[in-house]
Amino acid sequence: MNKLIVSISISLMIARLKQTLVAAIGVTFSITMFIALLSFMAGLNDLLDNLILNRTPHVRLYNEILPSKNQPVDIAKGTGSAYNFIRSIKPKNQPIEIRNSAAVIRALESDPRVLGVAPKTTVPVFYNVGMISLTGVVSGIDVDAETRLFTFSDYVVEGRPTDLKTVPNSIVLGIGAAEKMIAKIGDVVQVTNSTGQQFPLKVVGIFQSGIQDVDKVQSYASISTTQKLMGKSASYITDIQVKLHNLETAPKLAKEWSALFDVDAIDIQTANSQFETGSSVRTLISYAVGITLLIVAGFGIYNILNMMIYEKMDSIAILKATGFSGSDVNKVFIYIALSIGIFGGTLGLLCGLGGTYFISQIPFSTASLPTVKTYPVNYNPIFYVIGGVFSIVTTYLAGYFPSKKASKIDPVEIIRGK
Amino acid sequence: MTVKVLDSVDISVAKGEFVSVIGKSGCGKSTLLYILSTMDTDFEGTLRIDGNDMRNLKDKQLASVRNDKIGFVFQFHYLLNEFSVIRNVMLPGLKLGKLKESDLEQKAYEKLKILGIETEARKKPNQISGGQKQRVAIARALINDPLLIMGDEPTGNLDKMNGEIVFDIFQELAQVYNQSLLIVTHDIDFANRTHRTIEMEDGRVL
Ligand SMILES: Nc1ncnc2c1ncn2[C@@H]1O[C@H](COP(=O)(O)OP(=O)(O)OP(=O)(O)O)[C@@H](O)[C@H]1O
Ligand SMILES: [Mg+2]
């Protein structure tokens, strides 16, 4: 950088301090909005994703009830002159339990790629409210593993989740189901299984997932309680939920385990693809708004530079007459543009940080999100990098054409014009 | 559209010579100076400065020739109001970059002294008189010790007395400092007191 050129740029800016500041504030404002908006949107995305993703296993092993994919008739077909007309094939009566589940769990737990394993047994039931039966689902879980891997205890809004282990025949009711049954902690509720058997279960907790439809049907019990509901042995497990060290490997591992253990396996990406879409659309909108603001600020800079150049025609002419080249003059105005961008941008990044902090302090409570007390934000440094780079790039582009124009000024024309 | 302003002009200025150019308005005096100063490149023929051909030089090279070898004084002073008087004088020197800033400041101060306005060094150009401004412009033209100083009616905007002062300065520069000068003027008295007068008419040298 050339000290002389810089000093000329600075004195031109000082001579037009007010306009220069207004242009810089335009950049500051847009960068502030950009950072605050993206941080808020990303926070919101994280929140919504976590609502599902944190509680979703990375890989879930289960048995799908489906007719066999390899029907005998397909194997027999060989002549080419035959056609298979058989429709409505029924699955054969196979248990939905995972065979040899204890061994599968042990194998998974010793796998270095696995963060943790939580077995689960899901039972469809009816909650009995007087004469009325409400459909429901009781999931038998290992409370400790479920809490460690899927933050289960965060969503138990009343009672102690660990009581599921210690109190026999206990249940944690979904808040919607509890309301319908008017059940409080310590009450005993009646639950009927699919074969019509009734079981009294003691309520030890109330559960709120944030998704109302889930809270109306879902309840939790210990695995052994569920097995009792089903009338099955202690090895009866319908799902094995696996959390991995690296989320990205889920699709690969799902395939691998599906083949290895001869079960169905679904990975989190396949199970929740719609959330990714929602997040990326929200992010895209934030970027579009931020960049639009920056472009508007860019026009501000373009205007101030054009005005400066118009006002300083004489100065430019004499600089050129006394030996400054076109590229020197070009640099003078590029430096002005970049100074505005760097000053305004830096201030904008700081204000953006402040604005983000401010948003994170605004109280925000909603019944469906029990763990959230204020607006969610995300202090991702990449937003600051992008904001910084964009502020410099836009101001450079805004300065490019006026500077080029200034460098092309013909001193003879100006001097003749006097 | 091209207009032929000058025709068959063949002049040279020797070292230490004080030359004046006169002629009717519109005869092409300014155009000649702009060409000689390398600012106007739309001409046919040759231009040599210090023995070097100026044709085919790039914008940057021409700028550095102007910076190093030519000092220009216009009818209007063209001082930058953002800078102090002495900083205005220093600007071409800072661009040349041969001297340290402190040495250059000393030199600028000496040039201002030759022109008798060293007391105004720290003021802004808009705080001094018109005659003083023109003298600052001359100091600026002198800062890099150019081979040739050109002036396009440098006294044109000044009253008789200030014009005299400026003329005396030019004469002193030529006699005491052996400075070459090429000055366009409408003042016949002024022209008569120079070493040589070039008279022009309709783009030709008489
Ligand atoms: N941009 C231009 N386009 C067309 N013709 C021009 C242009 N500039 C100058 N001329 C012509 O060139 C001729 C010489 O102009 P120039 O400025 O050199 O005259 P001058 O001798 O300096 O006059 P004065 O004494 O009034 O300053 C004029 O007749 C003018 O018509
Ligand atoms: Mg003229």
PDB file of N, CA and C in Angstrom, chain B residues 59-124:
ATOM      1  N   ASP B  59       0.572   5.503 -20.463  1.00  0.00           N
ATOM      2  CA  ASP B  59      -0.004   6.487 -19.542  1.00  0.00           C
ATOM      3  C   ASP B  59       0.853   6.658 -18.285  1.00  0.00           C
ATOM      4  N   LYS B  60       1.275   5.533 -17.717  1.00  0.00           N
ATOM      5  CA  LYS B  60       2.062   5.572 -16.483  1.00  0.00           C
ATOM      6  C   LYS B  60       3.429   6.222 -16.700  1.00  0.00           C
ATOM      7  N   GLN B  61       4.039   5.907 -17.862  1.00  0.00           N
ATOM      8  CA  GLN B  61       5.368   6.461 -18.137  1.00  0.00           C
ATOM      9  C   GLN B  61       5.282   7.959 -18.382  1.00  0.00           C
ATOM     10  N   LEU B  62       4.227   8.378 -19.104  1.00  0.00           N
ATOM     11  CA  LEU B  62       4.036   9.810 -19.352  1.00  0.00           C
ATOM     12  C   LEU B  62       3.818  10.536 -18.032  1.00  0.00           C
ATOM     13  N   ALA B  63       3.049   9.908 -17.142  1.00  0.00           N
ATOM     14  CA  ALA B  63       2.796  10.526 -15.841  1.00  0.00           C
ATOM     15  C   ALA B  63       4.113  10.738 -15.113  1.00  0.00           C
ATOM     16  N   SER B  64       5.003   9.766 -15.219  1.00  0.00           N
ATOM     17  CA  SER B  64       6.252   9.913 -14.475  1.00  0.00           C
ATOM     18  C   SER B  64       7.173  10.943 -15.142  1.00  0.00           C
ATOM     19  N   VAL B  65       7.068  11.102 -16.468  1.00  0.00           N
ATOM     20  CA  VAL B  65       7.819  12.184 -17.129  1.00  0.00           C
ATOM     21  C   VAL B  65       7.322  13.538 -16.629  1.00  0.00           C
ATOM     22  N   ARG B  66       5.996  13.690 -16.573  1.00  0.00           N
ATOM     23  CA  ARG B  66       5.421  14.955 -16.079  1.00  0.00           C
ATOM     24  C   ARG B  66       5.869  15.229 -14.649  1.00  0.00           C
ATOM     25  N   ASN B  67       5.895  14.139 -13.881  1.00  0.00           N
ATOM     26  CA  ASN B  67       6.238  14.266 -12.469  1.00  0.00           C
ATOM     27  C   ASN B  67       7.685  14.726 -12.292  1.00  0.00           C
ATOM     28  N   ASP B  68       8.552  14.130 -13.088  1.00  0.00           N
ATOM     29  CA  ASP B  68       9.984  14.292 -12.880  1.00  0.00           C
ATOM     30  C   ASP B  68      10.543  15.504 -13.619  1.00  0.00           C
ATOM     31  N   LYS B  69      10.053  15.750 -14.847  1.00  0.00           N
ATOM     32  CA  LYS B  69      10.769  16.683 -15.718  1.00  0.00           C
ATOM     33  C   LYS B  69      10.031  17.959 -16.045  1.00  0.00           C
ATOM     34  N   ILE B  70       8.722  17.996 -15.750  1.00  0.00           N
ATOM     35  CA  ILE B  70       7.940  19.159 -16.174  1.00  0.00           C
ATOM     36  C   ILE B  70       7.205  19.771 -14.987  1.00  0.00           C
ATOM     37  N   GLY B  71       7.250  21.071 -14.940  1.00  0.00           N
ATOM     38  CA  GLY B  71       6.420  21.772 -13.968  1.00  0.00           C
ATOM     39  C   GLY B  71       5.414  22.603 -14.744  1.00  0.00           C
ATOM     40  N   PHE B  72       4.157  22.595 -14.298  1.00  0.00           N
ATOM     41  CA  PHE B  72       3.123  23.296 -15.053  1.00  0.00           C
ATOM     42  C   PHE B  72       2.433  24.308 -14.155  1.00  0.00           C
ATOM     43  N   VAL B  73       2.281  25.531 -14.676  1.00  0.00           N
ATOM     44  CA  VAL B  73       1.510  26.535 -13.940  1.00  0.00           C
ATOM     45  C   VAL B  73       0.355  26.965 -14.831  1.00  0.00           C
ATOM     46  N   PHE B  74      -0.860  26.802 -14.323  1.00  0.00           N
ATOM     47  CA  PHE B  74      -2.038  27.154 -15.120  1.00  0.00           C
ATOM     48  C   PHE B  74      -2.527  28.540 -14.736  1.00  0.00           C
ATOM     49  N   GLN B  75      -3.505  28.975 -15.507  1.00  0.00           N
ATOM     50  CA  GLN B  75      -4.127  30.251 -15.202  1.00  0.00           C
ATOM     51  C   GLN B  75      -4.804  30.180 -13.824  1.00  0.00           C
ATOM     52  N   PHE B  76      -5.404  29.019 -13.570  1.00  0.00           N
ATOM     53  CA  PHE B  76      -6.039  28.765 -12.285  1.00  0.00           C
ATOM     54  C   PHE B  76      -5.036  27.976 -11.436  1.00  0.00           C
ATOM     55  N   HIS B  77      -5.076  28.180 -10.129  1.00  0.00           N
ATOM     56  CA  HIS B  77      -4.010  27.597  -9.283  1.00  0.00           C
ATOM     57  C   HIS B  77      -4.138  26.091  -9.059  1.00  0.00           C
ATOM     58  N   TYR B  78      -5.378  25.571  -9.037  1.00  0.00           N
ATOM     59  CA  TYR B  78      -5.612  24.132  -8.800  1.00  0.00           C
ATOM     60  C   TYR B  78      -4.932  23.607  -7.546  1.00  0.00           C
ATOM     61  N   LEU B  79      -5.101  24.325  -6.453  1.00  0.00           N
ATOM     62  CA  LEU B  79      -4.564  23.793  -5.194  1.00  0.00           C
ATOM     63  C   LEU B  79      -5.644  22.926  -4.534  1.00  0.00           C
ATOM     64  N   LEU B  80      -5.199  21.926  -3.765  1.00  0.00           N
ATOM     65  CA  LEU B  80      -6.153  21.045  -3.092  1.00  0.00           C
ATOM     66  C   LEU B  80      -6.459  21.614  -1.702  1.00  0.00           C
ATOM     67  N   ASN B  81      -7.718  22.003  -1.513  1.00  0.00           N
ATOM     68  CA  ASN B  81      -8.097  22.647  -0.257  1.00  0.00           C
ATOM     69  C   ASN B  81      -7.983  21.731   0.954  1.00  0.00           C
ATOM     70  N   GLU B  82      -7.925  20.407   0.719  1.00  0.00           N
ATOM     71  CA  GLU B  82      -7.845  19.467   1.846  1.00  0.00           C
ATOM     72  C   GLU B  82      -6.460  19.481   2.487  1.00  0.00           C
ATOM     73  N   PHE B  83      -5.460  19.965   1.720  1.00  0.00           N
ATOM     74  CA  PHE B  83      -4.089  19.921   2.228  1.00  0.00           C
ATOM     75  C   PHE B  83      -3.590  21.321   2.533  1.00  0.00           C
ATOM     76  N   SER B  84      -2.616  21.409   3.437  1.00  0.00           N
ATOM     77  CA  SER B  84      -1.994  22.698   3.734  1.00  0.00           C
ATOM     78  C   SER B  84      -1.186  23.146   2.516  1.00  0.00           C
ATOM     79  N   VAL B  85      -0.794  24.423   2.540  1.00  0.00           N
ATOM     80  CA  VAL B  85      -0.013  24.988   1.443  1.00  0.00           C
ATOM     81  C   VAL B  85       1.243  24.161   1.190  1.00  0.00           C
ATOM     82  N   ILE B  86       1.951  23.854   2.277  1.00  0.00           N
ATOM     83  CA  ILE B  86       3.237  23.156   2.078  1.00  0.00           C
ATOM     84  C   ILE B  86       3.017  21.731   1.579  1.00  0.00           C
ATOM     85  N   ARG B  87       1.932  21.118   2.033  1.00  0.00           N
ATOM     86  CA  ARG B  87       1.622  19.755   1.588  1.00  0.00           C
ATOM     87  C   ARG B  87       1.277  19.774   0.084  1.00  0.00           C
ATOM     88  N   ASN B  88       0.573  20.811  -0.369  1.00  0.00           N
ATOM     89  CA  ASN B  88       0.287  20.964  -1.791  1.00  0.00           C
ATOM     90  C   ASN B  88       1.570  21.025  -2.609  1.00  0.00           C
ATOM     91  N   VAL B  89       2.530  21.787  -2.077  1.00  0.00           N
ATOM     92  CA  VAL B  89       3.810  21.909  -2.781  1.00  0.00           C
ATOM     93  C   VAL B  89       4.520  20.558  -2.791  1.00  0.00           C
ATOM     94  N   MET B  90       4.381  19.817  -1.702  1.00  0.00           N
ATOM     95  CA  MET B  90       5.109  18.547  -1.567  1.00  0.00           C
ATOM     96  C   MET B  90       4.534  17.419  -2.420  1.00  0.00           C
ATOM     97  N   LEU B  91       3.234  17.497  -2.744  1.00  0.00           N
ATOM     98  CA  LEU B  91       2.564  16.347  -3.391  1.00  0.00           C
ATOM     99  C   LEU B  91       3.325  15.740  -4.571  1.00  0.00           C
ATOM    100  N   PRO B  92       3.745  16.545  -5.586  1.00  0.00           N
ATOM    101  CA  PRO B  92       4.480  15.918  -6.699  1.00  0.00           C
ATOM    102  C   PRO B  92       5.789  15.279  -6.237  1.00  0.00           C
ATOM    103  N   GLY B  93       6.404  15.872  -5.195  1.00  0.00           N
ATOM    104  CA  GLY B  93       7.640  15.313  -4.659  1.00  0.00           C
ATOM    105  C   GLY B  93       7.400  13.999  -3.945  1.00  0.00           C
ATOM    106  N   LEU B  94       6.280  13.926  -3.225  1.00  0.00           N
ATOM    107  CA  LEU B  94       5.930  12.669  -2.549  1.00  0.00           C
ATOM    108  C   LEU B  94       5.691  11.579  -3.573  1.00  0.00           C
ATOM    109  N   LYS B  95       5.049  11.989  -4.675  1.00  0.00           N
ATOM    110  CA  LYS B  95       4.803  11.024  -5.754  1.00  0.00           C
ATOM    111  C   LYS B  95       6.126  10.540  -6.344  1.00  0.00           C
ATOM    112  N   LEU B  96       7.063  11.477  -6.536  1.00  0.00           N
ATOM    113  CA  LEU B  96       8.368  11.096  -7.095  1.00  0.00           C
ATOM    114  C   LEU B  96       9.107  10.167  -6.135  1.00  0.00           C
ATOM    115  N   GLY B  97       9.016  10.468  -4.842  1.00  0.00           N
ATOM    116  CA  GLY B  97       9.543   9.569  -3.816  1.00  0.00           C
ATOM    117  C   GLY B  97      11.054   9.486  -3.767  1.00  0.00           C
ATOM    118  N   LYS B  98      11.752  10.541  -4.207  1.00  0.00           N
ATOM    119  CA  LYS B  98      13.222  10.480  -4.174  1.00  0.00           C
ATOM    120  C   LYS B  98      13.773  10.904  -2.827  1.00  0.00           C
ATOM    121  N   LEU B  99      13.009  11.774  -2.150  1.00  0.00           N
ATOM    122  CA  LEU B  99      13.497  12.308  -0.878  1.00  0.00           C
ATOM    123  C   LEU B  99      12.650  11.771   0.273  1.00  0.00           C
ATOM    124  N   LYS B 100      13.279  11.737   1.432  1.00  0.00           N
ATOM    125  CA  LYS B 100      12.526  11.417   2.646  1.00  0.00           C
ATOM    126  C   LYS B 100      11.518  12.525   2.900  1.00  0.00           C
ATOM    127  N   GLU B 101      10.453  12.212   3.590  1.00  0.00           N
ATOM    128  CA  GLU B 101       9.392  13.197   3.764  1.00  0.00           C
ATOM    129  C   GLU B 101       9.903  14.448   4.485  1.00  0.00           C
ATOM    130  N   SER B 102      10.766  14.262   5.478  1.00  0.00           N
ATOM    131  CA  SER B 102      11.255  15.430   6.230  1.00  0.00           C
ATOM    132  C   SER B 102      12.156  16.302   5.349  1.00  0.00           C
ATOM    133  N   ASP B 103      12.997  15.647   4.536  1.00  0.00           N
ATOM    134  CA  ASP B 103      13.868  16.408   3.627  1.00  0.00           C
ATOM    135  C   ASP B 103      13.037  17.146   2.594  1.00  0.00           C
ATOM    136  N   LEU B 104      11.990  16.460   2.114  1.00  0.00           N
ATOM    137  CA  LEU B 104      11.132  17.056   1.100  1.00  0.00           C
ATOM    138  C   LEU B 104      10.423  18.276   1.665  1.00  0.00           C
ATOM    139  N   GLU B 105      10.016  18.168   2.905  1.00  0.00           N
ATOM    140  CA  GLU B 105       9.337  19.290   3.541  1.00  0.00           C
ATOM    141  C   GLU B 105      10.284  20.493   3.619  1.00  0.00           C
ATOM    142  N   GLN B 106      11.527  20.223   3.944  1.00  0.00           N
ATOM    143  CA  GLN B 106      12.553  21.276   3.996  1.00  0.00           C
ATOM    144  C   GLN B 106      12.691  21.936   2.623  1.00  0.00           C
ATOM    145  N   LYS B 107      12.733  21.079   1.596  1.00  0.00           N
ATOM    146  CA  LYS B 107      12.900  21.579   0.231  1.00  0.00           C
ATOM    147  C   LYS B 107      11.695  22.431  -0.168  1.00  0.00           C
ATOM    148  N   ALA B 108      10.487  21.945   0.172  1.00  0.00           N
ATOM    149  CA  ALA B 108       9.267  22.683  -0.160  1.00  0.00           C
ATOM    150  C   ALA B 108       9.286  24.045   0.525  1.00  0.00           C
ATOM    151  N   TYR B 109       9.789  24.025   1.741  1.00  0.00           N
ATOM    152  CA  TYR B 109       9.867  25.270   2.500  1.00  0.00           C
ATOM    153  C   TYR B 109      10.801  26.263   1.803  1.00  0.00           C
ATOM    154  N   GLU B 110      11.924  25.747   1.293  1.00  0.00           N
ATOM    155  CA  GLU B 110      12.873  26.610   0.565  1.00  0.00           C
ATOM    156  C   GLU B 110      12.241  27.182  -0.693  1.00  0.00           C
ATOM    157  N   LYS B 111      11.475  26.342  -1.414  1.00  0.00           N
ATOM    158  CA  LYS B 111      10.818  26.831  -2.633  1.00  0.00           C
ATOM    159  C   LYS B 111       9.834  27.940  -2.276  1.00  0.00           C
ATOM    160  N   LEU B 112       9.106  27.751  -1.192  1.00  0.00           N
ATOM    161  CA  LEU B 112       8.158  28.782  -0.763  1.00  0.00           C
ATOM    162  C   LEU B 112       8.908  30.065  -0.415  1.00  0.00           C
ATOM    163  N   LYS B 113      10.093  29.918   0.122  1.00  0.00           N
ATOM    164  CA  LYS B 113      10.915  31.071   0.499  1.00  0.00           C
ATOM    165  C   LYS B 113      11.334  31.854  -0.745  1.00  0.00           C
ATOM    166  N   ILE B 114      11.751  31.123  -1.796  1.00  0.00           N
ATOM    167  CA  ILE B 114      12.115  31.779  -3.062  1.00  0.00           C
ATOM    168  C   ILE B 114      10.952  32.643  -3.524  1.00  0.00           C
ATOM    169  N   LEU B 115       9.716  32.142  -3.330  1.00  0.00           N
ATOM    170  CA  LEU B 115       8.525  32.849  -3.788  1.00  0.00           C
ATOM    171  C   LEU B 115       7.989  33.809  -2.734  1.00  0.00           C
ATOM    172  N   GLY B 116       8.682  33.875  -1.612  1.00  0.00           N
ATOM    173  CA  GLY B 116       8.337  34.848  -0.581  1.00  0.00           C
ATOM    174  C   GLY B 116       7.044  34.559   0.153  1.00  0.00           C
ATOM    175  N   ILE B 117       6.643  33.305   0.250  1.00  0.00           N
ATOM    176  CA  ILE B 117       5.393  33.010   0.960  1.00  0.00           C
ATOM    177  C   ILE B 117       5.599  31.903   1.993  1.00  0.00           C
ATOM    178  N   GLU B 118       6.832  31.817   2.515  1.00  0.00           N
ATOM    179  CA  GLU B 118       7.100  30.748   3.489  1.00  0.00           C
ATOM    180  C   GLU B 118       6.265  30.898   4.756  1.00  0.00           C
ATOM    181  N   THR B 119       5.816  32.144   5.045  1.00  0.00           N
ATOM    182  CA  THR B 119       5.025  32.341   6.264  1.00  0.00           C
ATOM    183  C   THR B 119       3.628  31.726   6.140  1.00  0.00           C
ATOM    184  N   GLU B 120       3.199  31.433   4.911  1.00  0.00           N
ATOM    185  CA  GLU B 120       1.845  30.895   4.705  1.00  0.00           C
ATOM    186  C   GLU B 120       1.845  29.362   4.679  1.00  0.00           C
ATOM    187  N   ALA B 121       3.022  28.754   4.915  1.00  0.00           N
ATOM    188  CA  ALA B 121       3.188  27.310   4.682  1.00  0.00           C
ATOM    189  C   ALA B 121       2.130  26.441   5.355  1.00  0.00           C
ATOM    190  N   ARG B 122       1.739  26.810   6.569  1.00  0.00           N
ATOM    191  CA  ARG B 122       0.835  25.932   7.331  1.00  0.00           C
ATOM    192  C   ARG B 122      -0.637  26.232   7.069  1.00  0.00           C
ATOM    193  N   LYS B 123      -0.910  27.279   6.306  1.00  0.00           N
ATOM    194  CA  LYS B 123      -2.318  27.630   6.068  1.00  0.00           C
ATOM    195  C   LYS B 123      -2.929  26.724   5.004  1.00  0.00           C
ATOM    196  N   LYS B 124      -4.254  26.726   4.964  1.00  0.00           N
ATOM    197  CA  LYS B 124      -4.947  26.025   3.892  1.00  0.00           C
ATOM    198  C   LYS B 124      -5.043  26.977   2.697  1.00  0.00           C
TER     199      LYS B 124
END
